[in-house]
XYZ file of C-alpha atoms in Angstrom:
781
model
C 17.535 37.235 -5.943
C 14.037 35.893 -6.130
C 13.543 32.153 -6.080
C 12.961 30.839 -9.531
C 9.845 28.607 -9.609
C 9.897 25.266 -11.276
C 9.394 25.441 -14.994
C 6.582 23.215 -16.243
C 4.596 22.709 -19.382
C 1.214 23.372 -17.806
C 0.861 26.869 -19.183
C 0.574 25.424 -22.657
C -2.655 23.549 -21.848
C -4.326 26.673 -20.394
C -3.274 28.701 -23.415
C -4.681 26.107 -25.772
C -8.062 26.119 -23.994
C -8.199 29.924 -24.192
C -7.315 29.833 -27.850
C -10.130 27.361 -28.490
C -12.624 29.711 -26.827
C -11.288 32.600 -28.842
C -11.839 30.757 -32.116
C -15.442 29.908 -31.290
C -16.251 33.323 -29.861
C -17.230 35.951 -32.445
C -15.543 38.729 -30.494
C -12.052 39.109 -28.986
C -11.752 38.681 -25.217
C -11.931 41.823 -23.226
C -13.829 43.758 -25.946
C -17.300 44.921 -24.822
C -20.262 44.291 -27.011
C -23.869 45.463 -26.864
C -26.750 43.075 -26.274
C -30.103 43.949 -27.920
C -33.414 43.843 -26.197
C -35.025 40.455 -25.944
C -37.818 41.680 -28.176
C -35.761 41.886 -31.384
C -35.572 38.517 -33.118
C -32.774 39.335 -35.544
C -30.119 40.208 -32.944
C -28.084 37.529 -31.255
C -28.767 36.395 -27.720
C -27.025 37.970 -24.788
C -23.971 36.495 -23.039
C -24.697 33.347 -21.063
C -23.332 34.744 -17.841
C -24.886 38.212 -18.146
C -27.153 39.723 -15.511
C -29.556 42.617 -16.446
C -29.885 45.609 -14.229
C -33.039 47.667 -13.494
C -33.784 51.125 -15.070
C -32.294 49.970 -18.380
C -28.839 51.391 -17.534
C -25.908 49.986 -19.368
C -23.983 47.604 -17.093
C -20.814 45.481 -17.186
C -21.044 41.765 -17.145
C -18.020 39.534 -16.349
C -18.264 36.807 -18.910
C -17.043 33.278 -18.410
C -14.409 31.592 -20.486
C -14.796 31.355 -24.212
C -15.960 27.763 -24.204
C -18.678 28.600 -21.673
C -19.912 31.343 -23.964
C -20.142 28.899 -26.871
C -22.252 26.560 -24.789
C -24.717 29.368 -23.852
C -25.198 30.636 -27.413
C -25.833 27.151 -28.840
C -28.487 26.359 -26.201
C -30.473 29.571 -26.861
C -30.529 28.965 -30.598
C -32.242 25.631 -29.991
C -34.918 27.227 -27.766
C -35.719 30.066 -30.164
C -36.700 27.794 -33.072
C -39.974 26.225 -31.746
C -41.154 29.557 -30.285
C -40.980 31.686 -33.462
C -44.785 31.702 -34.029
C -45.610 32.887 -30.535
C -46.791 36.452 -29.961
C -44.283 39.115 -29.020
C -45.223 39.129 -25.352
C -44.770 35.420 -25.187
C -41.369 35.764 -26.775
C -40.369 38.340 -24.331
C -41.476 36.045 -21.507
C -39.584 33.166 -22.952
C -36.490 35.246 -23.209
C -36.791 36.363 -19.632
C -37.507 32.817 -18.594
C -34.478 31.740 -20.518
C -32.492 34.385 -18.758
C -33.779 33.181 -15.421
C -32.938 29.655 -16.417
C -29.458 30.814 -17.320
C -29.199 32.623 -14.007
C -30.247 29.404 -12.253
C -27.664 27.390 -14.117
C -25.044 30.012 -13.492
C -25.787 29.880 -9.755
C -25.589 26.080 -9.757
C -22.263 26.209 -11.504
C -20.922 28.918 -9.240
C -17.823 26.938 -8.401
C -17.224 26.303 -12.053
C -17.400 29.994 -12.875
C -15.240 30.861 -9.847
C -12.490 28.479 -10.950
C -12.825 29.351 -14.626
C -12.635 33.038 -13.785
C -9.120 32.415 -12.354
C -7.976 30.761 -15.547
C -9.547 33.431 -17.790
C -8.674 36.457 -15.684
C -6.180 37.488 -18.354
C -8.952 38.072 -20.802
C -10.264 41.058 -18.832
C -13.789 42.175 -18.138
C -16.339 42.600 -20.864
C -18.546 45.629 -20.824
C -22.020 45.091 -22.029
C -24.550 47.874 -22.288
C -28.024 47.110 -23.543
C -31.591 48.152 -22.915
C -33.769 45.396 -21.448
C -37.540 45.555 -21.375
C -38.827 44.128 -18.077
C -42.434 42.767 -18.097
C -44.873 44.066 -15.544
C -46.381 42.097 -12.638
C -49.668 41.301 -14.337
C -47.910 39.750 -17.281
C -45.769 37.622 -15.001
C -48.768 36.424 -12.963
C -50.684 35.508 -16.146
C -47.742 33.513 -17.454
C -47.359 31.731 -14.097
C -51.019 30.746 -13.982
C -50.782 29.445 -17.501
C -47.866 27.217 -16.612
C -49.587 25.959 -13.477
C -52.656 24.991 -15.495
C -50.492 23.190 -17.965
C -48.778 21.264 -15.163
C -52.130 20.489 -13.535
C -53.353 18.778 -16.692
C -50.376 16.406 -16.729
C -50.486 13.435 -14.301
C -46.694 12.847 -14.351
C -43.529 14.702 -13.567
C -41.987 15.965 -16.728
C -38.346 14.978 -17.276
C -37.857 17.589 -19.988
C -34.726 19.500 -19.355
C -36.101 22.728 -20.726
C -39.250 22.443 -18.634
C -37.330 21.645 -15.525
C -35.028 24.539 -16.035
C -38.006 26.823 -16.734
C -39.796 25.747 -13.598
C -36.654 26.176 -11.549
C -36.285 29.674 -12.972
C -39.877 30.530 -12.079
C -39.325 29.197 -8.588
C -36.440 31.570 -8.142
C -38.653 34.456 -9.292
C -41.350 33.434 -6.846
C -38.900 33.229 -3.988
C -38.943 37.023 -3.826
C -42.729 37.037 -3.755
C -43.961 35.319 -0.581
C -47.569 35.395 -1.796
C -46.755 33.177 -4.786
C -45.266 30.366 -2.675
C -47.400 27.203 -2.943
C -48.749 25.420 0.064
C -47.057 22.395 1.583
C -49.484 20.004 -0.102
C -48.845 21.695 -3.436
C -45.013 21.234 -3.267
C -43.653 18.407 -5.325
C -41.370 15.875 -3.678
C -38.406 14.889 -5.917
C -37.887 11.118 -5.911
C -34.945 11.044 -8.322
C -31.781 12.990 -8.770
C -32.220 16.142 -10.722
C -31.070 15.485 -14.309
C -28.097 17.536 -15.338
C -27.894 19.444 -18.525
C -25.046 19.065 -20.917
C -23.716 22.397 -19.761
C -23.668 21.289 -16.117
C -21.784 18.117 -16.935
C -19.230 20.121 -18.864
C -18.983 22.526 -15.924
C -18.225 19.644 -13.552
C -15.535 18.371 -15.848
C -14.014 21.829 -16.037
C -14.057 22.047 -12.209
C -12.049 18.861 -11.846
C -9.695 19.996 -14.586
C -9.293 23.420 -12.982
C -8.492 21.825 -9.597
C -5.640 19.925 -11.216
C -4.350 22.978 -13.020
C -4.730 25.415 -10.106
C -1.331 24.555 -8.645
C 0.213 24.550 -12.108
C -1.118 28.014 -12.797
C 0.315 29.239 -9.478
C 3.729 27.831 -10.316
C 3.531 29.379 -13.768
C 2.677 32.729 -12.221
C 5.705 32.400 -9.888
C 7.805 31.522 -12.897
C 6.622 34.625 -14.728
C 7.223 36.777 -11.652
C 10.746 35.400 -11.276
C 11.538 36.010 -14.921
C 10.253 39.549 -14.723
C 12.373 40.188 -11.602
C 15.470 38.865 -13.338
C 14.781 41.000 -16.371
C 14.346 44.110 -14.218
C 17.608 43.398 -12.390
C 19.471 42.912 -15.632
C 18.103 46.127 -17.051
C 18.915 47.978 -13.812
C 22.520 46.721 -13.784
C 23.018 47.784 -17.397
C 21.566 51.209 -16.678
C 23.813 51.691 -13.636
C 26.825 50.640 -15.669
C 25.938 53.081 -18.399
C 25.552 55.829 -15.805
C 28.995 55.033 -14.314
C 30.554 55.011 -17.743
C 28.959 58.295 -18.570
C 30.218 59.810 -15.309
C 33.704 58.408 -15.834
C 33.892 59.718 -19.348
C 32.751 63.086 -18.118
C 35.364 63.215 -15.351
C 38.158 62.025 -17.637
C 37.716 64.891 -19.954
C 40.787 67.107 -20.031
C 40.200 70.520 -18.782
C 40.532 73.132 -21.370
C 43.626 75.142 -21.286
C 43.086 78.514 -19.830
C 44.814 80.929 -22.101
C 44.413 83.785 -19.669
C 47.190 82.365 -17.411
C 50.631 83.795 -18.138
C 53.941 81.870 -17.680
C 57.516 83.041 -17.318
C 59.536 82.897 -20.473
C 61.749 79.739 -20.910
C 64.935 79.537 -22.973
C 67.606 76.875 -23.570
C 70.038 78.270 -21.032
C 67.604 77.845 -18.184
C 66.820 74.259 -19.220
C 70.486 73.389 -19.553
C 71.264 74.856 -16.139
C 68.531 72.830 -14.484
C 69.680 69.616 -16.162
C 73.253 70.186 -15.037
C 72.118 70.777 -11.490
C 70.097 67.562 -11.540
C 73.019 65.611 -12.978
C 75.368 66.926 -10.312
C 73.056 65.802 -7.544
C 72.744 62.326 -9.016
C 76.505 61.985 -9.368
C 77.073 62.959 -5.762
C 74.461 60.426 -4.616
C 76.094 57.739 -6.714
C 79.528 58.469 -5.263
C 78.163 58.266 -1.707
C 76.590 54.899 -2.510
C 79.878 53.654 -3.903
C 81.687 54.677 -0.751
C 79.162 52.860 1.396
C 79.401 49.753 -0.764
C 83.191 49.704 -0.495
C 82.919 50.093 3.246
C 80.520 47.167 3.519
C 82.755 45.006 1.370
C 85.692 45.760 3.619
C 83.650 44.967 6.709
C 82.638 41.612 5.290
C 86.221 40.749 4.426
C 87.485 41.737 7.843
C 84.730 39.713 9.529
C 85.554 36.619 7.514
C 89.234 36.948 8.281
C 88.449 37.406 11.964
C 86.300 34.268 11.947
C 89.046 32.277 10.262
C 91.622 33.527 12.693
C 89.481 32.707 15.650
C 88.657 29.251 14.339
C 92.297 28.450 13.641
C 93.709 29.885 16.835
C 91.059 29.148 19.462
C 90.978 25.840 21.352
C 87.620 26.717 22.782
C 86.040 26.428 19.352
C 87.529 22.995 18.882
C 86.366 21.941 22.308
C 82.884 23.203 21.636
C 82.769 21.408 18.309
C 83.917 18.133 19.844
C 81.541 18.347 22.786
C 78.681 19.173 20.467
C 79.468 16.152 18.285
C 79.701 13.906 21.349
C 76.419 15.236 22.660
C 74.675 14.508 19.380
C 76.274 11.048 19.198
C 75.245 10.072 22.719
C 71.697 11.309 22.182
C 71.389 9.274 18.995
C 72.888 6.241 20.731
C 70.412 6.481 23.591
C 67.490 6.868 21.172
C 68.647 3.798 19.269
C 69.011 1.674 22.387
C 65.659 2.799 23.776
C 64.012 1.706 20.566
C 65.754 -1.675 20.437
C 65.503 -2.603 24.103
C 61.901 -3.761 23.662
C 62.885 -6.270 20.969
C 65.818 -7.450 23.075
C 63.581 -8.119 26.045
C 61.103 -10.047 23.901
C 63.838 -12.263 22.464
C 65.300 -12.876 25.921
C 61.902 -13.865 27.248
C 61.342 -16.247 24.329
C 64.653 -18.009 24.864
C 64.132 -18.212 28.615
C 60.649 -19.678 28.144
C 61.989 -22.288 25.717
C 64.739 -23.419 28.089
C 62.364 -23.368 31.059
C 59.914 -25.599 29.223
C 62.669 -28.126 28.545
C 63.925 -28.072 32.150
C 60.421 -28.533 33.543
C 59.884 -31.444 31.167
C 62.963 -33.260 32.529
C 62.077 -32.544 36.143
C 58.467 -33.622 35.839
C 59.406 -36.768 33.946
C 61.944 -37.759 36.618
C 59.482 -37.224 39.455
C 56.694 -39.087 37.663
C 58.956 -42.019 36.848
C 60.206 -42.187 40.437
C 56.665 -42.188 41.767
C 55.377 -44.857 39.409
C 58.386 -47.116 39.843
C 58.241 -46.852 43.631
C 54.497 -47.615 43.589
C 55.069 -50.613 41.364
C 57.734 -52.046 43.697
C 55.555 -51.546 46.749
C 52.749 -53.440 45.065
C 55.218 -56.117 44.146
C 56.422 -56.378 47.768
C 52.854 -56.747 49.058
C 52.216 -59.448 46.499
C 55.290 -61.350 47.591
C 54.194 -61.167 51.211
C 50.636 -62.388 50.584
C 51.130 -65.092 47.942
C 53.652 -66.225 45.389
C 51.183 -67.179 42.686
C 49.337 -64.939 40.233
C 50.359 -61.976 38.141
C 50.482 -58.391 39.382
C 47.933 -56.135 37.740
C 49.625 -52.967 36.494
C 47.766 -50.109 34.868
C 48.641 -49.132 31.317
C 50.230 -45.786 32.207
C 52.614 -47.313 34.759
C 53.515 -50.094 32.354
C 54.231 -47.579 29.593
C 56.404 -45.441 31.911
C 58.405 -48.462 33.077
C 59.020 -49.494 29.502
C 60.216 -46.002 28.618
C 62.592 -45.955 31.588
C 64.102 -49.294 30.669
C 64.425 -48.288 27.018
C 66.462 -45.183 27.876
C 68.643 -47.140 30.298
C 69.380 -49.707 27.645
C 70.433 -47.006 25.197
C 72.748 -45.458 27.796
C 74.352 -48.828 28.593
C 75.037 -49.406 24.914
C 76.554 -45.940 24.578
C 78.838 -46.548 27.604
C 79.968 -49.894 26.250
C 80.901 -48.278 22.947
C 82.820 -45.511 24.749
C 84.599 -48.017 27.058
C 83.224 -46.611 30.306
C 82.746 -49.736 32.409
C 82.964 -48.196 35.911
C 79.670 -46.332 35.622
C 77.144 -46.889 38.369
C 73.432 -47.133 37.663
C 71.657 -44.035 38.921
C 74.412 -41.515 38.224
C 73.112 -40.685 34.725
C 71.379 -37.376 34.220
C 68.578 -38.956 32.161
C 68.105 -35.810 30.053
C 67.420 -37.460 26.717
C 64.551 -36.167 24.628
C 62.604 -37.989 21.927
C 63.768 -37.177 18.428
C 60.558 -35.300 17.534
C 60.764 -33.096 20.627
C 64.450 -32.452 20.035
C 63.743 -31.330 16.455
C 61.025 -28.961 17.637
C 63.340 -27.558 20.303
C 66.147 -26.953 17.825
C 63.761 -25.327 15.353
C 62.375 -22.941 17.973
C 65.870 -22.105 19.158
C 66.973 -21.422 15.587
C 64.051 -19.034 15.038
C 64.966 -17.096 18.172
C 68.591 -16.823 17.077
C 67.476 -15.508 13.682
C 65.547 -12.756 15.449
C 68.654 -11.998 17.494
C 70.671 -11.368 14.341
C 68.020 -8.996 12.976
C 67.889 -6.728 16.022
C 70.655 -4.381 14.869
C 70.718 -5.176 11.153
C 69.343 -1.706 10.337
C 71.731 0.143 12.675
C 75.092 1.655 11.815
C 78.126 0.013 13.397
C 78.939 3.160 15.332
C 75.755 2.615 17.339
C 75.679 -1.190 17.759
C 79.321 -2.260 17.812
C 80.760 -2.102 21.320
C 84.282 -1.568 20.046
C 83.256 1.476 17.963
C 81.271 2.958 20.843
C 84.201 2.606 23.241
C 86.467 4.155 20.623
C 84.397 7.353 20.747
C 84.819 7.595 24.499
C 88.497 6.681 24.207
C 89.018 9.716 21.937
C 87.325 11.868 24.534
C 89.530 10.429 27.255
C 92.688 11.076 25.232
C 91.815 14.614 24.104
C 90.110 15.978 27.192
C 90.863 13.680 30.150
C 89.822 16.209 32.758
C 86.303 16.632 31.446
C 86.101 12.878 30.796
C 86.725 11.945 34.423
C 84.729 14.865 35.759
C 81.728 13.613 33.791
C 82.030 10.131 35.458
C 81.933 8.388 32.109
C 83.082 5.146 33.725
C 79.707 4.995 35.466
C 77.757 5.689 32.265
C 79.494 3.218 29.958
C 78.106 0.059 31.667
C 74.560 1.383 31.286
C 75.090 2.190 27.619
C 76.593 -1.221 26.904
C 73.961 -3.187 28.823
C 71.555 -3.781 25.864
C 74.423 -4.670 23.533
C 75.873 -7.173 26.006
C 72.460 -8.726 26.554
C 72.098 -9.341 22.833
C 75.326 -11.344 22.844
C 74.147 -13.315 25.893
C 70.901 -14.532 24.310
C 72.626 -17.649 22.963
C 74.767 -18.089 26.072
C 73.858 -21.066 28.269
C 76.146 -21.412 31.307
C 74.683 -24.872 32.046
C 76.336 -26.430 28.991
C 79.913 -27.603 29.070
C 80.511 -26.387 25.533
C 79.147 -22.893 26.195
C 81.345 -19.925 25.346
C 83.305 -18.538 28.231
C 82.976 -14.919 29.211
C 86.587 -14.158 28.323
C 86.028 -15.352 24.756
C 83.046 -13.093 24.149
C 83.549 -10.028 21.885
C 82.169 -7.561 24.410
C 84.564 -8.851 27.108
C 87.602 -8.366 24.912
C 86.529 -4.872 23.821
C 86.006 -3.724 27.407
C 89.368 -5.152 28.451
C 91.133 -3.286 25.660
C 89.369 -0.069 26.638
C 90.449 -0.495 30.256
C 94.039 -1.342 29.350
C 94.372 1.823 27.244
C 93.121 4.088 30.011
C 95.179 7.128 30.997
C 96.886 6.508 34.311
C 97.568 10.011 35.433
C 96.390 9.289 38.918
C 95.196 6.331 40.909
C 91.684 7.687 41.038
C 91.393 8.031 37.332
C 92.855 4.636 36.621
C 90.647 2.893 39.171
C 87.471 4.435 37.775
C 87.899 2.854 34.335
C 89.104 -0.426 35.833
C 85.686 -0.865 37.400
C 83.833 -0.849 34.084
C 84.164 -4.586 33.497
C 83.229 -5.551 37.041
C 80.241 -3.196 36.897
C 79.017 -4.802 33.674
C 79.380 -8.231 35.227
C 77.485 -7.278 38.356
C 74.721 -5.366 36.534
C 74.258 -7.637 33.527
C 75.948 -11.048 33.811
C 75.191 -12.012 37.401
C 71.405 -11.298 37.154
C 71.199 -13.488 34.061
C 73.194 -16.192 35.800
C 70.848 -15.982 38.785
C 67.874 -16.661 36.514
C 69.550 -19.796 35.203
C 70.195 -21.020 38.747
C 66.673 -20.388 39.998
C 64.684 -21.753 37.061
C 66.853 -23.930 34.818
C 69.654 -25.529 36.828
C 69.294 -29.169 37.846
C 71.603 -29.875 40.833
C 71.401 -33.633 40.070
C 73.170 -33.017 36.752
C 76.933 -33.119 37.176
C 77.572 -31.600 33.759
C 75.324 -28.605 34.458
C 76.811 -28.134 37.913
C 80.392 -28.299 36.641
C 79.723 -25.777 33.853
C 77.884 -23.437 36.200
C 80.686 -23.565 38.766
C 83.243 -22.753 36.057
C 81.421 -19.579 35.028
C 80.738 -18.588 38.607
C 84.413 -18.877 39.526
C 85.329 -16.520 36.677
C 82.646 -14.058 37.680
C 82.857 -14.166 41.463
C 86.601 -14.571 41.980
C 88.569 -13.036 39.135
C 86.330 -10.038 38.416
C 84.927 -8.919 41.702
C 84.513 -5.178 42.233
C 86.863 -4.994 45.129
C 88.637 -7.509 47.271
C 86.609 -6.813 50.390
C 83.428 -5.575 48.758
C 80.390 -7.818 48.333
C 77.792 -6.649 45.853
C 74.096 -7.245 46.202
C 73.920 -9.176 42.925
C 76.630 -11.547 44.147
C 74.747 -12.181 47.382
C 71.551 -12.863 45.442
C 73.365 -15.372 43.235
C 74.816 -17.279 46.190
C 71.465 -17.334 47.963
C 69.762 -18.710 44.881
C 72.384 -21.464 44.597
C 71.908 -22.557 48.205
C 68.121 -22.376 47.912
C 68.099 -24.489 44.755
C 70.286 -27.208 46.324
C 68.058 -27.343 49.406
C 65.044 -27.833 47.182
C 66.812 -30.635 45.324
C 67.665 -32.430 48.562
C 64.071 -32.219 49.725
C 62.334 -33.108 46.435
C 64.697 -35.340 44.447
C 66.390 -37.568 47.050
C 64.492 -40.786 47.767
C 66.249 -43.941 49.053
C 63.681 -46.623 49.942
C 64.262 -49.225 52.666
C 63.248 -52.773 51.846
C 63.548 -55.978 53.885
C 66.902 -57.749 53.631
C 65.190 -60.660 52.000
C 64.133 -58.363 49.151
C 67.555 -56.811 48.623
C 69.827 -59.820 49.213
C 69.389 -60.799 45.597
C 71.287 -58.144 43.689
C 69.275 -58.823 40.538
C 65.900 -58.229 42.200
C 63.935 -55.067 41.191
C 63.986 -53.835 44.757
C 67.766 -54.094 45.063
C 68.351 -52.423 41.713
C 65.974 -49.573 42.522
C 67.568 -49.033 45.944
C 71.053 -49.014 44.446
C 70.069 -46.511 41.782
C 68.539 -44.189 44.317
C 71.570 -44.394 46.615
C 73.984 -43.553 43.838
C 71.673 -40.741 42.741
C 71.781 -39.256 46.242
C 75.560 -39.705 46.364
C 75.793 -37.882 43.040
C 73.880 -34.926 44.491
C 76.212 -35.051 47.530
C 79.176 -34.809 45.197
C 77.632 -31.926 43.218
C 76.918 -29.968 46.376
C 80.475 -30.269 47.629
C 81.799 -29.094 44.246
C 80.842 -25.585 45.363
C 83.698 -25.632 47.828
C 85.488 -22.318 47.559
C 82.466 -20.432 46.275
C 80.127 -21.161 49.168
C 81.121 -21.023 52.798
C 82.191 -24.190 54.597
C 79.375 -23.922 57.090
C 76.826 -23.769 54.299
C 78.267 -26.784 52.509
C 78.599 -28.810 55.706
C 75.021 -28.060 56.605
C 73.698 -29.031 53.164
C 75.999 -31.920 52.296
C 76.720 -33.474 55.647
C 73.789 -32.493 57.814
C 70.860 -32.748 55.378
C 72.047 -35.322 52.866
C 74.757 -37.594 54.332
C 73.420 -38.053 57.848
C 69.738 -38.089 56.848
C 69.727 -40.290 53.739
C 73.060 -41.874 52.828
C 74.058 -43.175 56.268
C 70.639 -44.760 56.767
C 70.941 -46.537 53.434
C 74.452 -47.781 54.376
C 73.275 -49.057 57.726
C 70.537 -51.040 55.985
C 73.067 -52.654 53.626
C 75.036 -55.859 54.335
C 78.724 -55.120 55.144
C 80.943 -56.094 52.296
C 82.907 -54.780 49.379
C 79.961 -52.763 48.088
C 79.617 -50.912 51.381
C 83.346 -50.161 51.472
C 83.179 -48.882 47.922
C 80.321 -46.564 48.806
C 82.202 -45.259 51.840
C 85.242 -44.573 49.716
C 83.061 -42.560 47.326
C 81.639 -40.555 50.205
C 85.097 -39.765 51.560
C 86.328 -38.862 48.058
C 83.637 -36.202 47.771
C 84.765 -34.448 50.959
C 86.977 -31.424 50.312
C 90.559 -31.860 51.520
C 90.616 -28.267 52.676
C 88.338 -29.173 55.539
C 91.043 -31.452 57.036
C 94.253 -29.527 56.307
C 94.301 -27.289 59.351
C 92.903 -29.700 61.858
C 94.504 -28.824 65.169
C 93.167 -31.905 66.846
C 93.162 -35.548 65.900
C 89.425 -35.610 65.547
C 87.343 -34.877 62.453
C 84.618 -32.298 61.996
C 81.492 -32.816 64.103
C 79.128 -33.397 61.130
C 81.123 -36.562 60.217
C 80.677 -38.248 63.588
C 77.890 -40.525 62.355
C 79.901 -41.498 59.323
C 82.943 -42.313 61.489
C 80.854 -44.537 63.765
C 79.474 -46.376 60.755
C 83.020 -46.926 59.461
C 84.115 -48.404 62.799
C 81.107 -50.737 62.915
C 81.705 -51.855 59.353
C 85.387 -52.468 60.050
C 84.557 -54.545 63.138
C 82.118 -56.734 61.172
C 84.510 -57.133 58.277
C 87.353 -58.171 60.591
C 85.304 -61.234 61.618
C 84.219 -62.051 58.091
C 85.881 -63.258 54.960
C 86.464 -59.642 53.829
C 89.199 -58.846 56.394
C 91.332 -57.173 53.766
C 88.707 -54.423 53.437
C 89.439 -53.251 57.005
C 92.594 -51.548 55.765
C 90.562 -49.441 53.343
C 88.278 -48.351 56.175
C 91.271 -47.341 58.270
C 92.561 -45.260 55.351
C 89.200 -43.528 55.141
C 89.383 -42.668 58.844
C 92.860 -41.310 58.398
C 91.783 -39.217 55.409
C 88.978 -37.513 57.326
C 91.348 -36.940 60.258
C 89.622 -39.386 62.630
C 93.038 -40.451 63.970
C 92.031 -41.134 67.546
C 89.217 -43.460 66.467
C 91.546 -45.274 64.079
C 94.243 -45.862 66.727
C 91.753 -47.143 69.261
C 90.263 -49.565 66.704
C 93.705 -50.857 65.707
C 94.620 -51.371 69.348
C 91.433 -53.189 70.226
C 91.650 -55.589 67.291
C 95.491 -55.965 67.444
C 95.981 -54.734 63.919
C 99.552 -53.605 64.481
C 100.415 -53.857 60.779
C 98.053 -50.923 60.187
C 99.759 -48.549 62.622
C 102.099 -47.533 59.860
C 99.179 -45.938 58.054
C 98.618 -43.552 60.937
C 102.306 -42.704 61.302
C 102.600 -41.894 57.615
C 99.898 -39.375 57.976
């Protein structure tokens, strides 16, 4: 389909200009008219754009637009009026001159005619045939000389338009005659622009107007071409359709019946016979279809009955159905746990980070307070040695820390007085109080974490998040198909399936608190115990496999979490934390071990972490300073109080270490408690103290911390080697007390020696100092 050019309104302006020319022109465009000879005065002038041809033959002249023709006719009418009285030859010359002038103007306005010819090409060519009388050469030369004489008489250059045009026309005629060309000195030099006639100015205006409308005319021509193409296509389509219709109507015509063909005669009997035959065939087909339908119906019924019989009588179908349901259930359970395990880990990490932040706060505060207080006392000792006058300059931070320490101690003393605990020793407090604002923030953060814990399985059905319901599914499997249950090693799979669910219940579990929930009271523990108790005991192997489920859960889930508490959160200086931790560890490590002689890797890791943490506490947290006796003789002096607090703090750690008796090996405890702590710190502090009731009291506390199991099976009358330094200190103290006013305290020291099985040393001391009344103490033992 041809491209349709843009429709504009420019064609209307061109049409209006053509119509104007048509109104002014006496003849229609495209109609030829004859032009009379220039000699006849009555006939009208020739066309302005016409060009005469030699030999008087009729010729065709392409005329300009209508408006151009109007301009040419009006100009000639003005020239003919003043020349009416001239002789005929002169008139003929004037006409020819006028024609030459017109030819000159037409050549000057060549562009105008070229552009106007494009706009008026629709008008066609005009044929003009006329007879023109051409003057001879003598007449032309005479007229030229006459004009030259007339110009010679004038001493100025005429500005007359008609004269200028006439001279220009004569110059064009003389161009063909080289003899008539004037000499160089006879040529006139134009000093001004050549004046334009009215016709030339109009021609210039038409040129500019034609340039603007040239593109418009091209677009209009494209528009007309496109419309004509569309019209031809439409006409062609209609013609083709009419042809098809005519062909179809011709082919659909019914052929005329050929009467020459003869047919066999037909009567009613023949028709009836054929109908009966057709009916018989249809009836037979129908009966065969009915037989097939009945057969299919019977087959369907027999198949259904066979399916029902098989389903009701076959155990394999039931087994397949159950196994399929279990498979789908386990897959859904695993998908659920895989989706929730990420949230569980995030909540566990949040709770662990919160507790770790609190534990690090207590530890850092204790170490900072110990450092600042020790520095303050050292400065105070140096001041006492140099001079007794003047005040000690203490920085603001140290002063603030000392005030905080004393404020917390005062609050603890008041709390002990209200509770009636008067035997408490300074330095044995855990000092784990938090400011009220920090405690509120801690409780708020902990509450937010517990809220997230409750929302973990809020969108999950109980069959997939309740441990009791999950174990019930496997219990049904174990009761219905025990062989396949044990062959599938379900006892090894159950701990892995229950691991995320147990971890959710352990998020709020803190084994370092005395009021924490015990493992036996937890819902998951009770559900697993019930599942194990209801196990089928057909053989020892089968019963032992399910009995390991609880111990496997403990080793894979509980012990790793407990190890994290020991490594990062446990403070060995806290008796309450140590007591609670030991309680949980005894339940885990003793009552629910995998096998009596089997040691799991998780258990070994837990014990190693416990020993490592206590070693770190001995190295970092035990500090018993030694001051001159003059500084510690006064029990109310800051030095004496600080030394006493630090000794009782070290003795508290000694007691907490020995609480692990039964869980850790004796060698390990003796190395930590006796070798690293008692002999290295406590004995040195006792040796620096003045013998008296306080020293005896401290020795009694040391002996009370020692496990009795270490001295039950003593084959000899000597104590364990690690206590040799302690025994020697007891003998020295007893010897000094026997010569002092505290002689009655010697009996207590002898009892201590008897308790730690230092019988030989006790007998020798009694014999040397003639303390026969104390021999009964040894005999009683």
